[in-house]
Amino acid sequence: MQTLIFASSNPNKIREVREMLDGLYEIKGLHDIGCNEDIPETADTIEGNALLKAHYVVEHYGLNCFSEDTGLEVTALNGAPGVHSARYSGEDRDPQANIDLLQKNLAPHADRSARFKTVIALSLDGVEHLFEGLVYGHIRQEQFGTGGFGYDPVFVPDGYSISFAEMDKEEKNRISHRGRAVQKLLDFLKQA
Ligand code: IMP
């Protein structure tokens, strides 16, 4: 079986992707190849950051790899927090402070529509491929649910009346930005 590096140190994300690609590729995370760097995410777009991480692994390790980057894009805030989603309220990446700042900035606006966007960058045998996953919804004024992470308690996907944080994991994965992007990667790898 061929090996594919997932340029992530997040054990939950690695396990999830490993399960999906089971039997097709052996998935290794950054720690598995001895990479303990916090790869700088300095690009000004979600696509750019996904590519940065993939390039880093190709340059330093010469291995086939993919990486992902995600952001919440709010219509009334011209796409913010977007690429800055993790550090919206500051360098300590505090999810509650991020939600509080989002609510404060959104308070004057009637339009509370938003979307999550994930971009996966795959570098396979020297060729790059991008896969995008989107989920549309809106930002609730109050927080609901205890599951998930990040902005999940305030994000309600279109067609639902519950937040991502109230949904069970399988259902969120089925409709989420990340789930959709991973599914596209999977479809591509199956026919590659
Ligand atoms: P990452 O690129 O997956 O690390 O995501 C960047 C930031 O976007 C995270 O720190 C979260 O604030 C937010 N985020 C990403 N995915 C989700 C999600 O599925 N639910 C809620 N917030 C998310």
PDB file of C-alpha atoms in Angstrom, residues 8-192:
ATOM      1  CA  SER A   8      -1.691  17.732  10.292  1.00  0.00           C
ATOM      2  CA  SER A   9      -0.827  17.169  13.944  1.00  0.00           C
ATOM      3  CA  ASN A  10      -4.456  16.905  14.999  1.00  0.00           C
ATOM      4  CA  PRO A  11      -5.020  13.256  16.055  1.00  0.00           C
ATOM      5  CA  ASN A  12      -8.819  13.501  15.600  1.00  0.00           C
ATOM      6  CA  LYS A  13      -8.556  14.735  12.017  1.00  0.00           C
ATOM      7  CA  ILE A  14      -5.888  12.113  11.211  1.00  0.00           C
ATOM      8  CA  ARG A  15      -7.988   9.267  12.632  1.00  0.00           C
ATOM      9  CA  GLU A  16     -11.063  10.415  10.714  1.00  0.00           C
ATOM     10  CA  VAL A  17      -9.235  10.599   7.376  1.00  0.00           C
ATOM     11  CA  ARG A  18      -7.385   7.329   8.051  1.00  0.00           C
ATOM     12  CA  GLU A  19     -10.725   5.563   8.521  1.00  0.00           C
ATOM     13  CA  MET A  20     -12.080   7.004   5.277  1.00  0.00           C
ATOM     14  CA  LEU A  21      -8.999   6.001   3.252  1.00  0.00           C
ATOM     15  CA  ASP A  22      -8.638   2.599   4.895  1.00  0.00           C
ATOM     16  CA  GLY A  23      -7.264   0.001   2.459  1.00  0.00           C
ATOM     17  CA  LEU A  24      -6.407   2.605  -0.193  1.00  0.00           C
ATOM     18  CA  TYR A  25      -3.469   4.496   1.313  1.00  0.00           C
ATOM     19  CA  GLU A  26      -1.541   4.268   4.531  1.00  0.00           C
ATOM     20  CA  ILE A  27      -2.092   7.697   6.109  1.00  0.00           C
ATOM     21  CA  LYS A  28       0.655   9.165   8.274  1.00  0.00           C
ATOM     22  CA  GLY A  29       0.432  12.406  10.243  1.00  0.00           C
ATOM     23  CA  LEU A  30       3.254  14.898  10.734  1.00  0.00           C
ATOM     24  CA  HIS A  31       4.416  13.305  14.003  1.00  0.00           C
ATOM     25  CA  ASP A  32       4.674   9.903  12.260  1.00  0.00           C
ATOM     26  CA  ILE A  33       7.380  11.306   9.964  1.00  0.00           C
ATOM     27  CA  GLY A  34       9.203  13.077  12.805  1.00  0.00           C
ATOM     28  CA  CYS A  35       7.906  16.531  11.914  1.00  0.00           C
ATOM     29  CA  ASN A  36       7.078  18.447  15.082  1.00  0.00           C
ATOM     30  CA  GLU A  37       7.140  21.880  13.471  1.00  0.00           C
ATOM     31  CA  ASP A  38       4.197  24.236  13.720  1.00  0.00           C
ATOM     32  CA  ILE A  39       4.194  24.887   9.951  1.00  0.00           C
ATOM     33  CA  PRO A  40       3.678  28.640   9.455  1.00  0.00           C
ATOM     34  CA  GLU A  41       0.261  29.541   8.031  1.00  0.00           C
ATOM     35  CA  THR A  42       1.138  32.942   6.651  1.00  0.00           C
ATOM     36  CA  ALA A  43      -0.821  33.042   3.391  1.00  0.00           C
ATOM     37  CA  ASP A  44      -3.736  35.463   3.033  1.00  0.00           C
ATOM     38  CA  THR A  45      -6.166  32.903   1.622  1.00  0.00           C
ATOM     39  CA  ILE A  46      -7.465  29.511   2.746  1.00  0.00           C
ATOM     40  CA  GLU A  47      -6.162  27.949  -0.503  1.00  0.00           C
ATOM     41  CA  GLY A  48      -2.758  29.555   0.064  1.00  0.00           C
ATOM     42  CA  ASN A  49      -2.421  28.136   3.566  1.00  0.00           C
ATOM     43  CA  ALA A  50      -3.427  24.647   2.447  1.00  0.00           C
ATOM     44  CA  LEU A  51      -0.772  24.814  -0.293  1.00  0.00           C
ATOM     45  CA  LEU A  52       1.872  26.167   2.114  1.00  0.00           C
ATOM     46  CA  LYS A  53       1.521  23.123   4.357  1.00  0.00           C
ATOM     47  CA  ALA A  54       1.606  20.662   1.452  1.00  0.00           C
ATOM     48  CA  HIS A  55       4.673  22.408  -0.041  1.00  0.00           C
ATOM     49  CA  TYR A  56       6.455  22.243   3.294  1.00  0.00           C
ATOM     50  CA  VAL A  57       6.170  18.448   3.454  1.00  0.00           C
ATOM     51  CA  VAL A  58       7.185  17.994  -0.189  1.00  0.00           C
ATOM     52  CA  GLU A  59      10.218  20.280   0.235  1.00  0.00           C
ATOM     53  CA  HIS A  60      11.451  18.878   3.536  1.00  0.00           C
ATOM     54  CA  TYR A  61      10.498  15.221   3.217  1.00  0.00           C
ATOM     55  CA  GLY A  62       9.957  14.604  -0.518  1.00  0.00           C
ATOM     56  CA  LEU A  63       6.749  12.691   0.177  1.00  0.00           C
ATOM     57  CA  ASN A  64       3.298  12.679  -1.411  1.00  0.00           C
ATOM     58  CA  CYS A  65       1.018  14.564   0.895  1.00  0.00           C
ATOM     59  CA  PHE A  66      -2.160  16.529   1.417  1.00  0.00           C
ATOM     60  CA  SER A  67      -3.168  19.260   3.834  1.00  0.00           C
ATOM     61  CA  GLU A  68      -6.303  21.183   4.653  1.00  0.00           C
ATOM     62  CA  ASP A  69      -7.259  24.629   5.794  1.00  0.00           C
ATOM     63  CA  THR A  70     -10.664  25.893   6.898  1.00  0.00           C
ATOM     64  CA  GLY A  71     -12.332  29.211   7.557  1.00  0.00           C
ATOM     65  CA  LEU A  72     -15.736  30.662   8.428  1.00  0.00           C
ATOM     66  CA  GLU A  73     -16.812  33.304   5.895  1.00  0.00           C
ATOM     67  CA  VAL A  74     -19.552  35.670   7.039  1.00  0.00           C
ATOM     68  CA  THR A  75     -21.379  37.576   4.290  1.00  0.00           C
ATOM     69  CA  ALA A  76     -22.048  40.831   6.198  1.00  0.00           C
ATOM     70  CA  LEU A  77     -18.409  40.933   7.330  1.00  0.00           C
ATOM     71  CA  ASN A  78     -17.099  40.658   3.765  1.00  0.00           C
ATOM     72  CA  GLY A  79     -15.875  37.107   4.300  1.00  0.00           C
ATOM     73  CA  ALA A  80     -14.280  37.621   7.740  1.00  0.00           C
ATOM     74  CA  PRO A  81     -13.005  35.899   9.813  1.00  0.00           C
ATOM     75  CA  GLY A  82     -12.068  33.683   6.816  1.00  0.00           C
ATOM     76  CA  VAL A  83      -8.424  32.741   6.753  1.00  0.00           C
ATOM     77  CA  HIS A  84      -8.067  34.310  10.232  1.00  0.00           C
ATOM     78  CA  SER A  85     -10.780  32.125  11.836  1.00  0.00           C
ATOM     79  CA  ALA A  86      -8.537  30.382  14.382  1.00  0.00           C
ATOM     80  CA  ARG A  87      -6.925  33.615  15.593  1.00  0.00           C
ATOM     81  CA  TYR A  88      -9.839  36.028  15.055  1.00  0.00           C
ATOM     82  CA  SER A  89      -9.694  37.399  18.613  1.00  0.00           C
ATOM     83  CA  GLY A  90      -5.970  36.912  19.185  1.00  0.00           C
ATOM     84  CA  GLU A  91      -2.966  34.622  19.139  1.00  0.00           C
ATOM     85  CA  ASP A  92      -4.245  32.335  21.897  1.00  0.00           C
ATOM     86  CA  ARG A  93      -6.909  30.918  19.529  1.00  0.00           C
ATOM     87  CA  ASP A  94      -9.626  31.042  22.209  1.00  0.00           C
ATOM     88  CA  PRO A  95     -12.862  29.669  20.622  1.00  0.00           C
ATOM     89  CA  GLN A  96     -15.182  31.472  23.054  1.00  0.00           C
ATOM     90  CA  ALA A  97     -13.401  34.802  22.530  1.00  0.00           C
ATOM     91  CA  ASN A  98     -13.657  34.222  18.760  1.00  0.00           C
ATOM     92  CA  ILE A  99     -17.424  33.654  19.020  1.00  0.00           C
ATOM     93  CA  ASP A 100     -17.842  36.719  21.258  1.00  0.00           C
ATOM     94  CA  LEU A 101     -16.000  38.936  18.780  1.00  0.00           C
ATOM     95  CA  LEU A 102     -17.997  37.502  15.886  1.00  0.00           C
ATOM     96  CA  GLN A 103     -21.291  38.259  17.684  1.00  0.00           C
ATOM     97  CA  LYS A 104     -20.143  41.794  18.503  1.00  0.00           C
ATOM     98  CA  ASN A 105     -19.140  42.517  14.888  1.00  0.00           C
ATOM     99  CA  LEU A 106     -22.301  40.959  13.515  1.00  0.00           C
ATOM    100  CA  ALA A 107     -24.701  42.704  15.942  1.00  0.00           C
ATOM    101  CA  PRO A 108     -25.443  45.727  13.681  1.00  0.00           C
ATOM    102  CA  HIS A 109     -26.212  43.501  10.667  1.00  0.00           C
ATOM    103  CA  ALA A 110     -29.534  41.875   9.712  1.00  0.00           C
ATOM    104  CA  ASP A 111     -27.852  39.468   7.286  1.00  0.00           C
ATOM    105  CA  ARG A 112     -26.393  36.662   9.413  1.00  0.00           C
ATOM    106  CA  SER A 113     -25.622  34.278   6.556  1.00  0.00           C
ATOM    107  CA  ALA A 114     -22.264  32.520   6.527  1.00  0.00           C
ATOM    108  CA  ARG A 115     -20.435  29.534   5.129  1.00  0.00           C
ATOM    109  CA  PHE A 116     -17.618  27.260   6.167  1.00  0.00           C
ATOM    110  CA  LYS A 117     -15.000  26.579   3.538  1.00  0.00           C
ATOM    111  CA  THR A 118     -12.376  23.837   3.573  1.00  0.00           C
ATOM    112  CA  VAL A 119      -9.661  23.533   0.972  1.00  0.00           C
ATOM    113  CA  ILE A 120      -7.588  20.377   0.681  1.00  0.00           C
ATOM    114  CA  ALA A 121      -4.314  20.657  -1.250  1.00  0.00           C
ATOM    115  CA  LEU A 122      -2.941  17.353  -2.546  1.00  0.00           C
ATOM    116  CA  SER A 123       0.564  17.012  -3.927  1.00  0.00           C
ATOM    117  CA  LEU A 124       0.755  13.650  -5.696  1.00  0.00           C
ATOM    118  CA  ASP A 125       3.857  12.671  -7.690  1.00  0.00           C
ATOM    119  CA  GLY A 126       4.726  16.323  -8.236  1.00  0.00           C
ATOM    120  CA  VAL A 127       1.245  17.434  -9.366  1.00  0.00           C
ATOM    121  CA  GLU A 128      -1.005  19.637  -7.219  1.00  0.00           C
ATOM    122  CA  HIS A 129      -4.776  19.275  -6.901  1.00  0.00           C
ATOM    123  CA  LEU A 130      -7.237  21.377  -4.872  1.00  0.00           C
ATOM    124  CA  PHE A 131     -10.552  20.117  -3.437  1.00  0.00           C
ATOM    125  CA  GLU A 132     -13.097  22.501  -1.916  1.00  0.00           C
ATOM    126  CA  GLY A 133     -15.894  21.742   0.528  1.00  0.00           C
ATOM    127  CA  LEU A 134     -18.569  24.329   1.373  1.00  0.00           C
ATOM    128  CA  VAL A 135     -21.505  24.369   3.756  1.00  0.00           C
ATOM    129  CA  TYR A 136     -23.912  27.309   3.866  1.00  0.00           C
ATOM    130  CA  GLY A 137     -25.872  28.443   6.911  1.00  0.00           C
ATOM    131  CA  HIS A 138     -26.270  31.288   9.365  1.00  0.00           C
ATOM    132  CA  ILE A 139     -24.928  32.540  12.690  1.00  0.00           C
ATOM    133  CA  ARG A 140     -27.371  32.279  15.604  1.00  0.00           C
ATOM    134  CA  GLN A 141     -27.385  34.998  18.249  1.00  0.00           C
ATOM    135  CA  GLU A 142     -27.187  32.455  21.085  1.00  0.00           C
ATOM    136  CA  GLN A 143     -25.009  29.382  21.479  1.00  0.00           C
ATOM    137  CA  PHE A 144     -26.485  25.896  21.314  1.00  0.00           C
ATOM    138  CA  GLY A 145     -24.966  22.472  21.980  1.00  0.00           C
ATOM    139  CA  THR A 146     -21.761  21.141  23.450  1.00  0.00           C
ATOM    140  CA  GLY A 147     -20.382  18.968  20.635  1.00  0.00           C
ATOM    141  CA  GLY A 148     -17.911  19.908  17.919  1.00  0.00           C
ATOM    142  CA  PHE A 149     -15.439  22.756  18.293  1.00  0.00           C
ATOM    143  CA  GLY A 150     -14.676  26.303  17.154  1.00  0.00           C
ATOM    144  CA  TYR A 151     -17.721  28.174  15.884  1.00  0.00           C
ATOM    145  CA  ASP A 152     -19.998  25.096  15.954  1.00  0.00           C
ATOM    146  CA  PRO A 153     -22.338  26.332  18.746  1.00  0.00           C
ATOM    147  CA  VAL A 154     -23.427  29.361  16.669  1.00  0.00           C
ATOM    148  CA  PHE A 155     -23.463  27.858  13.164  1.00  0.00           C
ATOM    149  CA  VAL A 156     -26.768  26.467  11.881  1.00  0.00           C
ATOM    150  CA  PRO A 157     -26.497  24.825   8.441  1.00  0.00           C
ATOM    151  CA  ASP A 158     -29.210  25.549   5.866  1.00  0.00           C
ATOM    152  CA  GLY A 159     -32.089  23.072   6.099  1.00  0.00           C
ATOM    153  CA  TYR A 160     -31.535  22.498   9.840  1.00  0.00           C
ATOM    154  CA  SER A 161     -32.782  24.198  12.988  1.00  0.00           C
ATOM    155  CA  ILE A 162     -29.934  22.896  15.167  1.00  0.00           C
ATOM    156  CA  SER A 163     -26.332  24.049  15.364  1.00  0.00           C
ATOM    157  CA  PHE A 164     -23.325  21.940  14.357  1.00  0.00           C
ATOM    158  CA  ALA A 165     -22.609  21.580  18.098  1.00  0.00           C
ATOM    159  CA  GLU A 166     -26.006  19.892  18.615  1.00  0.00           C
ATOM    160  CA  MET A 167     -25.560  17.438  15.736  1.00  0.00           C
ATOM    161  CA  ASP A 168     -24.097  13.988  16.132  1.00  0.00           C
ATOM    162  CA  LYS A 169     -20.619  13.579  14.715  1.00  0.00           C
ATOM    163  CA  GLU A 170     -21.596  11.337  11.797  1.00  0.00           C
ATOM    164  CA  GLU A 171     -24.268  13.750  10.625  1.00  0.00           C
ATOM    165  CA  LYS A 172     -21.924  16.746  10.846  1.00  0.00           C
ATOM    166  CA  ASN A 173     -19.226  14.857   8.906  1.00  0.00           C
ATOM    167  CA  ARG A 174     -21.740  13.939   6.222  1.00  0.00           C
ATOM    168  CA  ILE A 175     -22.762  17.517   5.427  1.00  0.00           C
ATOM    169  CA  SER A 176     -19.823  19.581   6.665  1.00  0.00           C
ATOM    170  CA  HIS A 177     -17.288  21.593   4.654  1.00  0.00           C
ATOM    171  CA  ARG A 178     -14.494  19.242   5.797  1.00  0.00           C
ATOM    172  CA  GLY A 179     -16.535  16.088   5.129  1.00  0.00           C
ATOM    173  CA  ARG A 180     -17.351  17.285   1.614  1.00  0.00           C
ATOM    174  CA  ALA A 181     -13.753  18.200   0.794  1.00  0.00           C
ATOM    175  CA  VAL A 182     -12.476  14.849   2.136  1.00  0.00           C
ATOM    176  CA  GLN A 183     -15.106  13.035   0.075  1.00  0.00           C
ATOM    177  CA  LYS A 184     -13.848  14.802  -3.067  1.00  0.00           C
ATOM    178  CA  LEU A 185     -10.264  13.826  -2.193  1.00  0.00           C
ATOM    179  CA  LEU A 186     -11.416  10.253  -1.658  1.00  0.00           C
ATOM    180  CA  ASP A 187     -13.247  10.094  -4.990  1.00  0.00           C
ATOM    181  CA  PHE A 188     -10.135  11.429  -6.728  1.00  0.00           C
ATOM    182  CA  LEU A 189      -7.736   8.983  -5.032  1.00  0.00           C
ATOM    183  CA  LYS A 190     -10.001   6.035  -5.806  1.00  0.00           C
ATOM    184  CA  GLN A 191      -9.688   6.694  -9.528  1.00  0.00           C
ATOM    185  CA  ALA A 192      -6.058   7.963  -9.476  1.00  0.00           C
TER     186      ALA A 192
END
